[in-house]
Coordinates of N, CA, C and O in Angstrom, one line a residue:
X129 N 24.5 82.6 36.8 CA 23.1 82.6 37.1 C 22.9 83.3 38.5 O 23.8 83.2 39.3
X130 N 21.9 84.0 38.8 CA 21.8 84.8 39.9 C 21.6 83.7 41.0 O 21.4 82.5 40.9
X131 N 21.6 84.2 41.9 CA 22.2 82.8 43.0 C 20.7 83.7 44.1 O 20.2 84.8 43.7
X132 N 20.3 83.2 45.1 CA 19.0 83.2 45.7 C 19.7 84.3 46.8 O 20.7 84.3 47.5
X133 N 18.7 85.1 46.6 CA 18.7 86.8 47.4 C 19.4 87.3 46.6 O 20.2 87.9 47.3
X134 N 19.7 87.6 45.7 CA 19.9 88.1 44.1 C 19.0 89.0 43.7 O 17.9 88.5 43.3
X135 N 19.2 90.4 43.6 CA 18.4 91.5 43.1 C 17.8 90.9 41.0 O 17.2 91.5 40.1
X136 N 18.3 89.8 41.1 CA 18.3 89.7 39.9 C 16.9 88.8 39.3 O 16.5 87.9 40.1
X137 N 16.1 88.8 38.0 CA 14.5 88.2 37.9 C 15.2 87.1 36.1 O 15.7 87.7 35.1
X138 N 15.1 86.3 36.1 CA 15.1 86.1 34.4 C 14.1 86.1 34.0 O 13.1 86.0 34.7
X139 N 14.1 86.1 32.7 CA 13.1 86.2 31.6 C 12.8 84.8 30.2 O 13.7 84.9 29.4
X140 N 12.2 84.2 30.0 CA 12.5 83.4 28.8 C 11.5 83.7 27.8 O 10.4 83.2 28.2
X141 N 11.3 84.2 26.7 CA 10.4 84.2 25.9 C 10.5 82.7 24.7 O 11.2 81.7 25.0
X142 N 9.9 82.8 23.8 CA 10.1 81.9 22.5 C 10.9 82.8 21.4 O 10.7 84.0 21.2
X143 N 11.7 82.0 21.0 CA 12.3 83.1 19.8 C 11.3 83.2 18.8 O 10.5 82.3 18.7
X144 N 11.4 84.6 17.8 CA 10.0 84.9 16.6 C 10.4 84.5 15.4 O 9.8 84.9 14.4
X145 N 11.7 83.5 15.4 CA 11.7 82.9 14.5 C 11.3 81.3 14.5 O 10.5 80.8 13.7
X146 N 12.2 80.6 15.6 CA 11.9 79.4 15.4 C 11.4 78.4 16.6 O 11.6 77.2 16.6
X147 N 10.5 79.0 17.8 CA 9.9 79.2 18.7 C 10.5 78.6 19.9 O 10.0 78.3 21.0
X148 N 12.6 78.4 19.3 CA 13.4 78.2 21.2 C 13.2 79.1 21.6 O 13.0 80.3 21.3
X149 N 13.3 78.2 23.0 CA 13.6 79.4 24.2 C 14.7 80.4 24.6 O 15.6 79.8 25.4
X150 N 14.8 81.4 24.4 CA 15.7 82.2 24.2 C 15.6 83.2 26.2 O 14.9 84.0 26.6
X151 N 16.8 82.5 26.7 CA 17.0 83.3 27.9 C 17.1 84.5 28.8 O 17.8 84.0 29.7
X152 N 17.1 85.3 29.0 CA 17.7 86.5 29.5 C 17.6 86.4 31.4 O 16.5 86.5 32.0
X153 N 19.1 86.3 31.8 CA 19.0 86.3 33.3 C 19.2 87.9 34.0 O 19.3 88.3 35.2
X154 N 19.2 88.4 32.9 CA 19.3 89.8 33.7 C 18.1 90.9 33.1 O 17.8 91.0 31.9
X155 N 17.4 91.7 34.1 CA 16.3 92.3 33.5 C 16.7 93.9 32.7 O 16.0 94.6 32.0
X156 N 17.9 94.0 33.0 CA 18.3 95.3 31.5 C 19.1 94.4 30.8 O 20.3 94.7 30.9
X157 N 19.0 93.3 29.9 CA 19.3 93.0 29.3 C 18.7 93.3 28.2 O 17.5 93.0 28.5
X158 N 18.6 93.8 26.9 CA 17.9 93.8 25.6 C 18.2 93.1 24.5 O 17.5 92.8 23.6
X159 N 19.0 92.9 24.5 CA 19.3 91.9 23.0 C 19.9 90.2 23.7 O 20.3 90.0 24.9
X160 N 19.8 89.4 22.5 CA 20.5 87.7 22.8 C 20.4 87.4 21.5 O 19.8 88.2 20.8
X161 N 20.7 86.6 21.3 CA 21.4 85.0 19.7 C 20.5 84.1 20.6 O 20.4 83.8 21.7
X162 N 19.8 83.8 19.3 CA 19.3 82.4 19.8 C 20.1 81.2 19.7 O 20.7 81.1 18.6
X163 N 20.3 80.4 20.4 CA 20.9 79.2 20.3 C 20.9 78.4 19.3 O 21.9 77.7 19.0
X164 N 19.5 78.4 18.7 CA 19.2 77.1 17.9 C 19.4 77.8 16.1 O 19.5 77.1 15.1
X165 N 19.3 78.9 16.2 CA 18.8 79.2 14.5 C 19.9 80.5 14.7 O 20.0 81.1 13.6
X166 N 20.5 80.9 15.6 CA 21.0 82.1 15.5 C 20.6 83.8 15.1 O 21.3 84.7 14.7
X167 N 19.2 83.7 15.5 CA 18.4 85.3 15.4 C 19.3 86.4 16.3 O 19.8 86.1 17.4
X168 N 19.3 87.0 16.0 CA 19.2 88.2 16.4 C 18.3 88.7 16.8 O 17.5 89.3 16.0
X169 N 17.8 88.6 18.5 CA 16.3 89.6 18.8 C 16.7 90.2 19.7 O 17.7 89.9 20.3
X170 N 15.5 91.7 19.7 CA 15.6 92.2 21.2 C 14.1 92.0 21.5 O 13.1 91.8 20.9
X171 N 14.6 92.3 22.7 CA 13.5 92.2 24.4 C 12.7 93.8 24.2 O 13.3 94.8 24.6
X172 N 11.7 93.8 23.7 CA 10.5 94.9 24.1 C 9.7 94.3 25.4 O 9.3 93.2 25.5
X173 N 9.6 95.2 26.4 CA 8.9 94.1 27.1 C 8.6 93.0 27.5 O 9.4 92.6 28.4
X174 N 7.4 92.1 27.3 CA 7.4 90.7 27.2 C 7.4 89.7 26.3 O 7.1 88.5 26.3
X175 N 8.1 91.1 24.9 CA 7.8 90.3 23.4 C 9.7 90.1 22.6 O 10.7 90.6 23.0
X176 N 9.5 89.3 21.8 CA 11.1 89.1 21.6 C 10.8 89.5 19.9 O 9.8 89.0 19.4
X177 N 11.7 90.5 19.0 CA 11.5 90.5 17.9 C 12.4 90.4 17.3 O 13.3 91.2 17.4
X178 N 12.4 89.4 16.6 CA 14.2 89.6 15.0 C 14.5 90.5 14.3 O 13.7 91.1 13.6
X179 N 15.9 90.7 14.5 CA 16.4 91.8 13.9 C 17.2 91.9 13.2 O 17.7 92.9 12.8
X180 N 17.7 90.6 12.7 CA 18.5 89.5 12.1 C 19.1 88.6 12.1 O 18.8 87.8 13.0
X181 N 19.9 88.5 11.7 CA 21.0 86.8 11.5 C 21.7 87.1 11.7 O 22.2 88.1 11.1
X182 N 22.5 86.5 12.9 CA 24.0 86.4 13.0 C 25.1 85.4 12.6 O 24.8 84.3 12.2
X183 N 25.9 85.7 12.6 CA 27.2 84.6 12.0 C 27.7 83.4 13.0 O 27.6 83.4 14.2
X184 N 28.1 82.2 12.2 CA 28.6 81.2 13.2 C 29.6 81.7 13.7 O 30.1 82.8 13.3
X185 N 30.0 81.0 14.7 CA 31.0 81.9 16.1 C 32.6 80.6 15.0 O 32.7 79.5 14.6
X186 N 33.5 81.7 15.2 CA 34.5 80.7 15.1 C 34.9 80.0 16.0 O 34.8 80.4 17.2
X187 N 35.5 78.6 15.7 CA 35.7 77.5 17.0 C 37.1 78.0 17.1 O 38.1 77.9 16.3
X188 N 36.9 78.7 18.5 CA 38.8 79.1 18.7 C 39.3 77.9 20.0 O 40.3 78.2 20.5
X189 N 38.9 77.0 20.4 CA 39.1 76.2 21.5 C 39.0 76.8 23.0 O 39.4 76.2 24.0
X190 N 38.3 78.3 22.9 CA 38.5 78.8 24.3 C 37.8 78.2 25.7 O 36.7 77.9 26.0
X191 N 38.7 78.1 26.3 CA 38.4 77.2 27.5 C 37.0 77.7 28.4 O 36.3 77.2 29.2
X192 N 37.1 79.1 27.9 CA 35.3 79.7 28.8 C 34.3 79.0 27.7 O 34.4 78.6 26.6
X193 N 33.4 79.0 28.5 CA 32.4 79.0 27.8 C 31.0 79.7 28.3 O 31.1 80.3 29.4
X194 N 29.8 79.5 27.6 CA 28.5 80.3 28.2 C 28.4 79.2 29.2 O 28.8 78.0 29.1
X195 N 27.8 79.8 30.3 CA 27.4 78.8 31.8 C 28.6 79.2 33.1 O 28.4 79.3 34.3
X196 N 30.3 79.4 32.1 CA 30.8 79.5 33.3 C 30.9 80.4 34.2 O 30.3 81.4 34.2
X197 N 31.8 79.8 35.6 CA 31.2 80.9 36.8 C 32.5 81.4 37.5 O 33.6 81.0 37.3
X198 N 32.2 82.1 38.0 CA 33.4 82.7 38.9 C 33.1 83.9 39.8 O 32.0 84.5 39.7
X199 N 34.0 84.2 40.6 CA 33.7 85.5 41.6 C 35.3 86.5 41.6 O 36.5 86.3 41.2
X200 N 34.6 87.4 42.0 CA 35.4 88.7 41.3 C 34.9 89.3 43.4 O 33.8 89.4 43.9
X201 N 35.9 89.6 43.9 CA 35.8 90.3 45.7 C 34.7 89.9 45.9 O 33.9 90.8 46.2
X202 N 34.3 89.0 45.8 CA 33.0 88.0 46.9 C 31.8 87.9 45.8 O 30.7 87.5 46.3
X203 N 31.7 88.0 44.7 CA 30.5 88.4 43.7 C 30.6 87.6 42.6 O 31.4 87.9 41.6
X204 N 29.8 86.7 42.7 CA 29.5 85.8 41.7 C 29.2 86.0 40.8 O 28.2 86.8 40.8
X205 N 29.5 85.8 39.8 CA 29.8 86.1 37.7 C 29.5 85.0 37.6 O 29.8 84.0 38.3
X206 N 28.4 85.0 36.1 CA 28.2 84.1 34.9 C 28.5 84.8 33.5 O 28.2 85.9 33.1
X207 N 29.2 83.8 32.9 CA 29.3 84.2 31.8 C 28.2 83.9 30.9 O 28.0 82.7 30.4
X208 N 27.2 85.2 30.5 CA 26.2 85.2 29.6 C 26.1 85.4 28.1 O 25.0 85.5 27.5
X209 N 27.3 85.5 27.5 CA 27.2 86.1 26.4 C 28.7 86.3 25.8 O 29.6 86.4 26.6
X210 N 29.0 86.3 24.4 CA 30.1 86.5 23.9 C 30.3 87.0 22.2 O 30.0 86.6 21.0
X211 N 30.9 88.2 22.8 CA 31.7 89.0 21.3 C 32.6 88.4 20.5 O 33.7 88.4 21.0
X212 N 32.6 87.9 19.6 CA 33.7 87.9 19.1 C 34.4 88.5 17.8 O 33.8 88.3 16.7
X213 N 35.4 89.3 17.7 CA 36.5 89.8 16.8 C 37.0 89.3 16.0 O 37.4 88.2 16.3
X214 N 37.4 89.7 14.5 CA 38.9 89.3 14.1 C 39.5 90.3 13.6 O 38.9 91.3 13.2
X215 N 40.6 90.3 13.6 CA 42.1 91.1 13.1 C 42.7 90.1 11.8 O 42.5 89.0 11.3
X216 N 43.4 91.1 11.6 CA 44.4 90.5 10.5 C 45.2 89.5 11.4 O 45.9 88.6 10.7
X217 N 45.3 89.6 12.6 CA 46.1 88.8 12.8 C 45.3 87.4 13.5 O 46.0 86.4 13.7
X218 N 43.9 87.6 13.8 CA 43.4 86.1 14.4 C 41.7 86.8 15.2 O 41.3 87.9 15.3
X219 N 41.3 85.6 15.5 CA 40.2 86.3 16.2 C 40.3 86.0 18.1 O 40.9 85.1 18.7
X220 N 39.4 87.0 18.6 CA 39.4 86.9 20.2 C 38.1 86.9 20.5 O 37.2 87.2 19.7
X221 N 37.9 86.6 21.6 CA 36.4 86.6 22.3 C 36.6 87.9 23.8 O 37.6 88.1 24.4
X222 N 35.4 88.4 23.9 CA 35.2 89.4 25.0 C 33.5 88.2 25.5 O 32.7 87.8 24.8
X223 N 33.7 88.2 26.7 CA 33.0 87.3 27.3 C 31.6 88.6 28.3 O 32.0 89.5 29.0
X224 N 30.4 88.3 28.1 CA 29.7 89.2 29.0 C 29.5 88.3 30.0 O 28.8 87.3 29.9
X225 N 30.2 88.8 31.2 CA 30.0 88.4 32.7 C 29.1 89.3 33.5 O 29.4 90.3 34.0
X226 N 27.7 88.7 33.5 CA 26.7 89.1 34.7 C 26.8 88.7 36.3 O 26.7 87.6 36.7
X227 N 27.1 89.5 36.9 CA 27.5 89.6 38.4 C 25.7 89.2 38.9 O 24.6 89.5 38.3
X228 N 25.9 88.6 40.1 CA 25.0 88.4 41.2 C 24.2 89.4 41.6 O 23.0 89.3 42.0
X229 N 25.3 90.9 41.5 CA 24.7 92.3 41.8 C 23.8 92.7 40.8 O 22.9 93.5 40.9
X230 N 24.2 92.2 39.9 CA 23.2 93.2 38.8 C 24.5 94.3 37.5 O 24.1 94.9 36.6
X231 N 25.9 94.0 38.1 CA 27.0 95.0 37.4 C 27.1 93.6 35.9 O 27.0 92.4 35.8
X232 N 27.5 94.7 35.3 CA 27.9 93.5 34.1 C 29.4 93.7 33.6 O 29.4 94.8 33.1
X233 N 30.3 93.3 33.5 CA 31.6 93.3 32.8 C 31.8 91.9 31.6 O 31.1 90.9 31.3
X234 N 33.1 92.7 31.2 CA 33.7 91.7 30.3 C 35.2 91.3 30.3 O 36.3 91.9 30.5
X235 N 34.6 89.7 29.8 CA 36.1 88.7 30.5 C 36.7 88.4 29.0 O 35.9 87.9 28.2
X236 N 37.8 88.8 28.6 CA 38.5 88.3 27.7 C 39.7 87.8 28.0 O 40.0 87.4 29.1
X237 N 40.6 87.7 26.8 CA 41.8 86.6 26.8 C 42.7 87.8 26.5 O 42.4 88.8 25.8
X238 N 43.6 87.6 27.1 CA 44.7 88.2 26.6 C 45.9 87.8 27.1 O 46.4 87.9 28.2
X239 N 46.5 87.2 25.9 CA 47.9 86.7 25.6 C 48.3 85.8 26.9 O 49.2 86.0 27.7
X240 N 47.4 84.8 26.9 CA 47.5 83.5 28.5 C 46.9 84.3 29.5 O 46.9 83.6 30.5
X241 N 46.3 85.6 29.9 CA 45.9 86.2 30.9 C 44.9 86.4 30.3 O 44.7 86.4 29.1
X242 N 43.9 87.0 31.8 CA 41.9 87.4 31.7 C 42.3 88.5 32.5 O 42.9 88.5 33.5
X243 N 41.7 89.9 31.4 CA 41.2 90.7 31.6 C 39.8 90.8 32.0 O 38.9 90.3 31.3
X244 N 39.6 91.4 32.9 CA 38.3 91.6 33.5 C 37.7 93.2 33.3 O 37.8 93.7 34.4
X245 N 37.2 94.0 32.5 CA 36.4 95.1 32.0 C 35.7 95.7 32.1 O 34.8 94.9 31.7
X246 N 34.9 97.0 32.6 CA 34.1 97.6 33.2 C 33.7 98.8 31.9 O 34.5 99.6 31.6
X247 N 32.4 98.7 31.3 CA 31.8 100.1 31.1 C 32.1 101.3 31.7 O 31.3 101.7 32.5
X248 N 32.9 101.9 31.4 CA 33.0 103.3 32.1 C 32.9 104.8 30.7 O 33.5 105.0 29.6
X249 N 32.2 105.3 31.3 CA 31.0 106.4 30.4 C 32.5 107.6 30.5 O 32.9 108.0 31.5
X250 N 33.2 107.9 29.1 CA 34.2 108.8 29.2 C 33.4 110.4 29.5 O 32.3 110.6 28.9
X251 N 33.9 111.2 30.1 CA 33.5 112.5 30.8 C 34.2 113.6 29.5 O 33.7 114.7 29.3
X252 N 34.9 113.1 29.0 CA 35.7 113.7 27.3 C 35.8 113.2 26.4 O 36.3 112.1 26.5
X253 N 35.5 113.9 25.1 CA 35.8 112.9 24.2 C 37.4 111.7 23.9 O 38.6 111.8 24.0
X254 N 36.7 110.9 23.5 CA 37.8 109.7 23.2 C 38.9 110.8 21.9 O 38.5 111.7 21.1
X255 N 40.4 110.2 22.3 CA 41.3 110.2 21.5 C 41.2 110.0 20.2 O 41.2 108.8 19.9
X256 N 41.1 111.0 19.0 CA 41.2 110.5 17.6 C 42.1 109.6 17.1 O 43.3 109.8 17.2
X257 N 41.4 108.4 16.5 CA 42.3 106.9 16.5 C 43.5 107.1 16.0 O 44.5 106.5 16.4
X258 N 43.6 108.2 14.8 CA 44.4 108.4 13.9 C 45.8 108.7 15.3 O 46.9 108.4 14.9
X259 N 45.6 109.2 16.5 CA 46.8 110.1 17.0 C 47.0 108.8 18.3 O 47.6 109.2 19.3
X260 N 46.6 107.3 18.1 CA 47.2 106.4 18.7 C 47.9 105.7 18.2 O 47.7 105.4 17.0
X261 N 49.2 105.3 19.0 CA 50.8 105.1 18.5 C 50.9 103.6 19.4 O 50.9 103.8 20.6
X262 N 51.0 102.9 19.1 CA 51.4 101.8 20.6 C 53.1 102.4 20.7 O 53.7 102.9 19.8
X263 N 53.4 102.1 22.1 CA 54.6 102.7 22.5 C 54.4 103.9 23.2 O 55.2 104.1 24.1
X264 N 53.5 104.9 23.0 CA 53.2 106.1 22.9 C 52.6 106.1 24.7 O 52.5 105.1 25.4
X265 N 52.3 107.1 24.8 CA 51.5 107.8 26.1 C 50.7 108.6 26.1 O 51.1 109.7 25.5
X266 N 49.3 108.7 26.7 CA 48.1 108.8 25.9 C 47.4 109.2 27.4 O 47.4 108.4 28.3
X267 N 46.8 110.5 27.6 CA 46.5 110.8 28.4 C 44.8 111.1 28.6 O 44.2 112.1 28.2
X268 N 44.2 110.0 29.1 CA 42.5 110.1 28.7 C 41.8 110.5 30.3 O 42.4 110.2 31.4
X269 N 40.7 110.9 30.3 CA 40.7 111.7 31.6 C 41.2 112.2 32.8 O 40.8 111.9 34.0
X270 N 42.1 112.8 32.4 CA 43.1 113.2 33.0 C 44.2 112.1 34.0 O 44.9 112.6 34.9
X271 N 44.2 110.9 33.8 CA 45.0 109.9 33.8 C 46.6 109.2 32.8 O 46.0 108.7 31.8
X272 N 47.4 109.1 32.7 CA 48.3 108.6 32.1 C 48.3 107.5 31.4 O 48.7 106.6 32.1
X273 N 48.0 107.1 30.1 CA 48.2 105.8 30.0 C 49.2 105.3 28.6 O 49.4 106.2 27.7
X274 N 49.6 104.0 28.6 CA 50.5 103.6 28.2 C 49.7 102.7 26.7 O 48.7 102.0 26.8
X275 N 50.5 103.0 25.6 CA 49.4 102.4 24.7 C 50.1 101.4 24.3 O 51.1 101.7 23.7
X276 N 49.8 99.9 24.5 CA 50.6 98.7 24.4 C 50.4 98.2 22.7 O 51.3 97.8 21.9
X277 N 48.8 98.2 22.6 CA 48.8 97.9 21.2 C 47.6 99.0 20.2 O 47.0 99.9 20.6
X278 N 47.7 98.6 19.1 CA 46.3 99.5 18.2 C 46.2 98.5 17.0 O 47.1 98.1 16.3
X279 N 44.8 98.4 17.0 CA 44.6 97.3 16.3 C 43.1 98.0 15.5 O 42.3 98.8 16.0
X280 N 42.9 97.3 14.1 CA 41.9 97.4 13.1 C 41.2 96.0 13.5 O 41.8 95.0 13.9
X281 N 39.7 96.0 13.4 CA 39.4 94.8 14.2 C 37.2 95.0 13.2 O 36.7 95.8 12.5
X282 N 37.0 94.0 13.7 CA 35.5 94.1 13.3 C 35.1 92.8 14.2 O 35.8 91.8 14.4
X283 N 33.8 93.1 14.7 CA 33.0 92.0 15.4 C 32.0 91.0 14.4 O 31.1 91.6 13.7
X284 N 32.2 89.8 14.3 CA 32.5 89.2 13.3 C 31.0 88.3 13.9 O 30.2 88.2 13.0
X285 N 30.6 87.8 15.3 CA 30.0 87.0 15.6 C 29.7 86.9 17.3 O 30.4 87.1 18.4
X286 N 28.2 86.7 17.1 CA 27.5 86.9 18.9 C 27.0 85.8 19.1 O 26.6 85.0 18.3
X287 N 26.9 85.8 20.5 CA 26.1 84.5 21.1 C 25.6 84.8 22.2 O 26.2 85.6 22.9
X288 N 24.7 84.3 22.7 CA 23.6 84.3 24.1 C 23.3 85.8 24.6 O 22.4 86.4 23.9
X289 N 23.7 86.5 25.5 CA 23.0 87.6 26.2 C 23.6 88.4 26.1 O 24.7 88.1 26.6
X290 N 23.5 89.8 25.7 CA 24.5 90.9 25.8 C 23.7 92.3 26.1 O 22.6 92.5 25.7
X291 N 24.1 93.0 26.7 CA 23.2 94.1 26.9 C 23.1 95.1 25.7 O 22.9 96.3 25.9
X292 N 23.2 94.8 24.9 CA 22.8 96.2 23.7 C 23.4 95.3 22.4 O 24.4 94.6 22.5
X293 N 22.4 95.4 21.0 CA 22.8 94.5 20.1 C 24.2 95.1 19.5 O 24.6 96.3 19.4
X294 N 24.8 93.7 19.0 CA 26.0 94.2 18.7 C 26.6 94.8 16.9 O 26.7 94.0 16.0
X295 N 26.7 95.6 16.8 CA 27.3 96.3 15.4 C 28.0 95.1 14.3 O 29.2 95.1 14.5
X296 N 27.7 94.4 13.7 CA 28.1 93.3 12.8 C 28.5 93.8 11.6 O 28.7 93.1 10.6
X297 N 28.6 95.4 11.6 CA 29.4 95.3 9.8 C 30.6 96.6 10.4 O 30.8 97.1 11.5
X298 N 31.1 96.8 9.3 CA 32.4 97.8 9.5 C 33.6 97.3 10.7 O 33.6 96.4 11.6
X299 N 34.5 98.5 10.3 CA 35.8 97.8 11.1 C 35.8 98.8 12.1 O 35.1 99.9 12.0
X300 N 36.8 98.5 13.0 CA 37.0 100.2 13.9 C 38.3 99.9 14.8 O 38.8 98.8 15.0
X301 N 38.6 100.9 15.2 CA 40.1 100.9 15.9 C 40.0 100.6 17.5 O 39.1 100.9 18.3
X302 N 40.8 100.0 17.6 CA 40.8 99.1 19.2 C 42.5 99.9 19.6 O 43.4 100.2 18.8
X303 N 42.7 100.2 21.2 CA 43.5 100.5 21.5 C 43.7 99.8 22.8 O 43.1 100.3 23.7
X304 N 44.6 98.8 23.0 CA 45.0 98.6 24.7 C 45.9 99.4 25.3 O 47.1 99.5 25.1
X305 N 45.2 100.0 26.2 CA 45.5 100.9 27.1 C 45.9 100.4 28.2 O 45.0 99.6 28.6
X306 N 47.2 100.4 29.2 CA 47.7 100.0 30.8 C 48.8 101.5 31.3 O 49.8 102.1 30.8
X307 N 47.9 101.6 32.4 CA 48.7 102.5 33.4 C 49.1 102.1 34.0 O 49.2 100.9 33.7
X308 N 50.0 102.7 35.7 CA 51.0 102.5 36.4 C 50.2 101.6 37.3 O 50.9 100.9 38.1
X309 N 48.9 101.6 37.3 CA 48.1 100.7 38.2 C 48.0 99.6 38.7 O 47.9 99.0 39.7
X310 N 48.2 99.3 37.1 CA 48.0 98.2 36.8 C 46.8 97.8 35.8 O 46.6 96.8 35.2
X311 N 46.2 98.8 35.8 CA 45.0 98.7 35.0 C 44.6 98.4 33.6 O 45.3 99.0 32.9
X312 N 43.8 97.7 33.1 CA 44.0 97.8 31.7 C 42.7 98.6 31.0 O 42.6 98.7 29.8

């Protein structure tokens, strides 16, 4: 939640299906799940419209939840929102963390560790999935990187705030990428 001197305003409208109140703490936010009936709306303005139904979230026991908080180099994060996946091999959550600033990232799990994730707009086109290898070395704007896994995956299920509605059918190729950085 934006904490006081916070560039940040929320918003609550009624959902247009079942007239909860459906939150949004961040003002470029456009889409949320409602809590109670699970709609699908976006934010026009000051009006909220359904766009459809979403899926129950699977209960994976993850220890985040929507509300929690944390700071990333002095900058307060809430977790507003959550993706979740499955693979053939299980499902994961990508958590949307709204900063104090106004930046938005995502907090997931990986393998007993949290990745922390940044939108970054590629300057060249992305690698054809077909020519990712895990093992391999994979060179994306003119950086090095190391491809640990590649995975077939589909987003299965949303909840609370995310900034752009999320894609609920078809599968698509996922690649974890880490350089010498450290980076993921």
């Amino acid at each position: 939640m934006a904490t006081e001197g916070s560039p940040q305003r929320g918003y609550r409208a009624a959902c247009p299906n079942c007239g909860a109140p459906v939150d949004f703490r961040s003002p470029s936010s456009a889409f949320a799940v409602c809590s109670y009936c699970q709609s699908q709306v976006v934010r026009d303005g000051d009006t909220l419209r359904r766009i459809g139904q979403g899926a129950e979230l699977f209960d994976d026991h993850s220890p985040l939840q929507l509300g929690a908080a944390g700071t990333l180099a002095g900058t307060a994060f809430t977790l507003v929102g959550r993706r979740q996946y499955r693979t053939s091999d299980g499902t994961w959550n990508e958590w949307h963390a709204l900063f104090d600033n106004g930046r938005s990232g995502w907090l997931s799990e990986d393998n007993g560790a949290y990745v922390l994730s940044f939108d970054t707009p590629l300057t060249e086109p992305a690698p054809p999935a077909a020519s990712l290898q895990a093992g391999r070395r994979q060179r994306v704007q003119g950086t090095a990187w190391d491809i640990a896994s590649v995975i077939s995956a589909r987003l299965i299920a949303a909840q609370g705030e995310l900034p752009f509605p999320p894609r609920l059918q078809g599968e698509f190729v996922g690649a974890d990428l880490r350089n010498a950085q450290g980076e993921v």
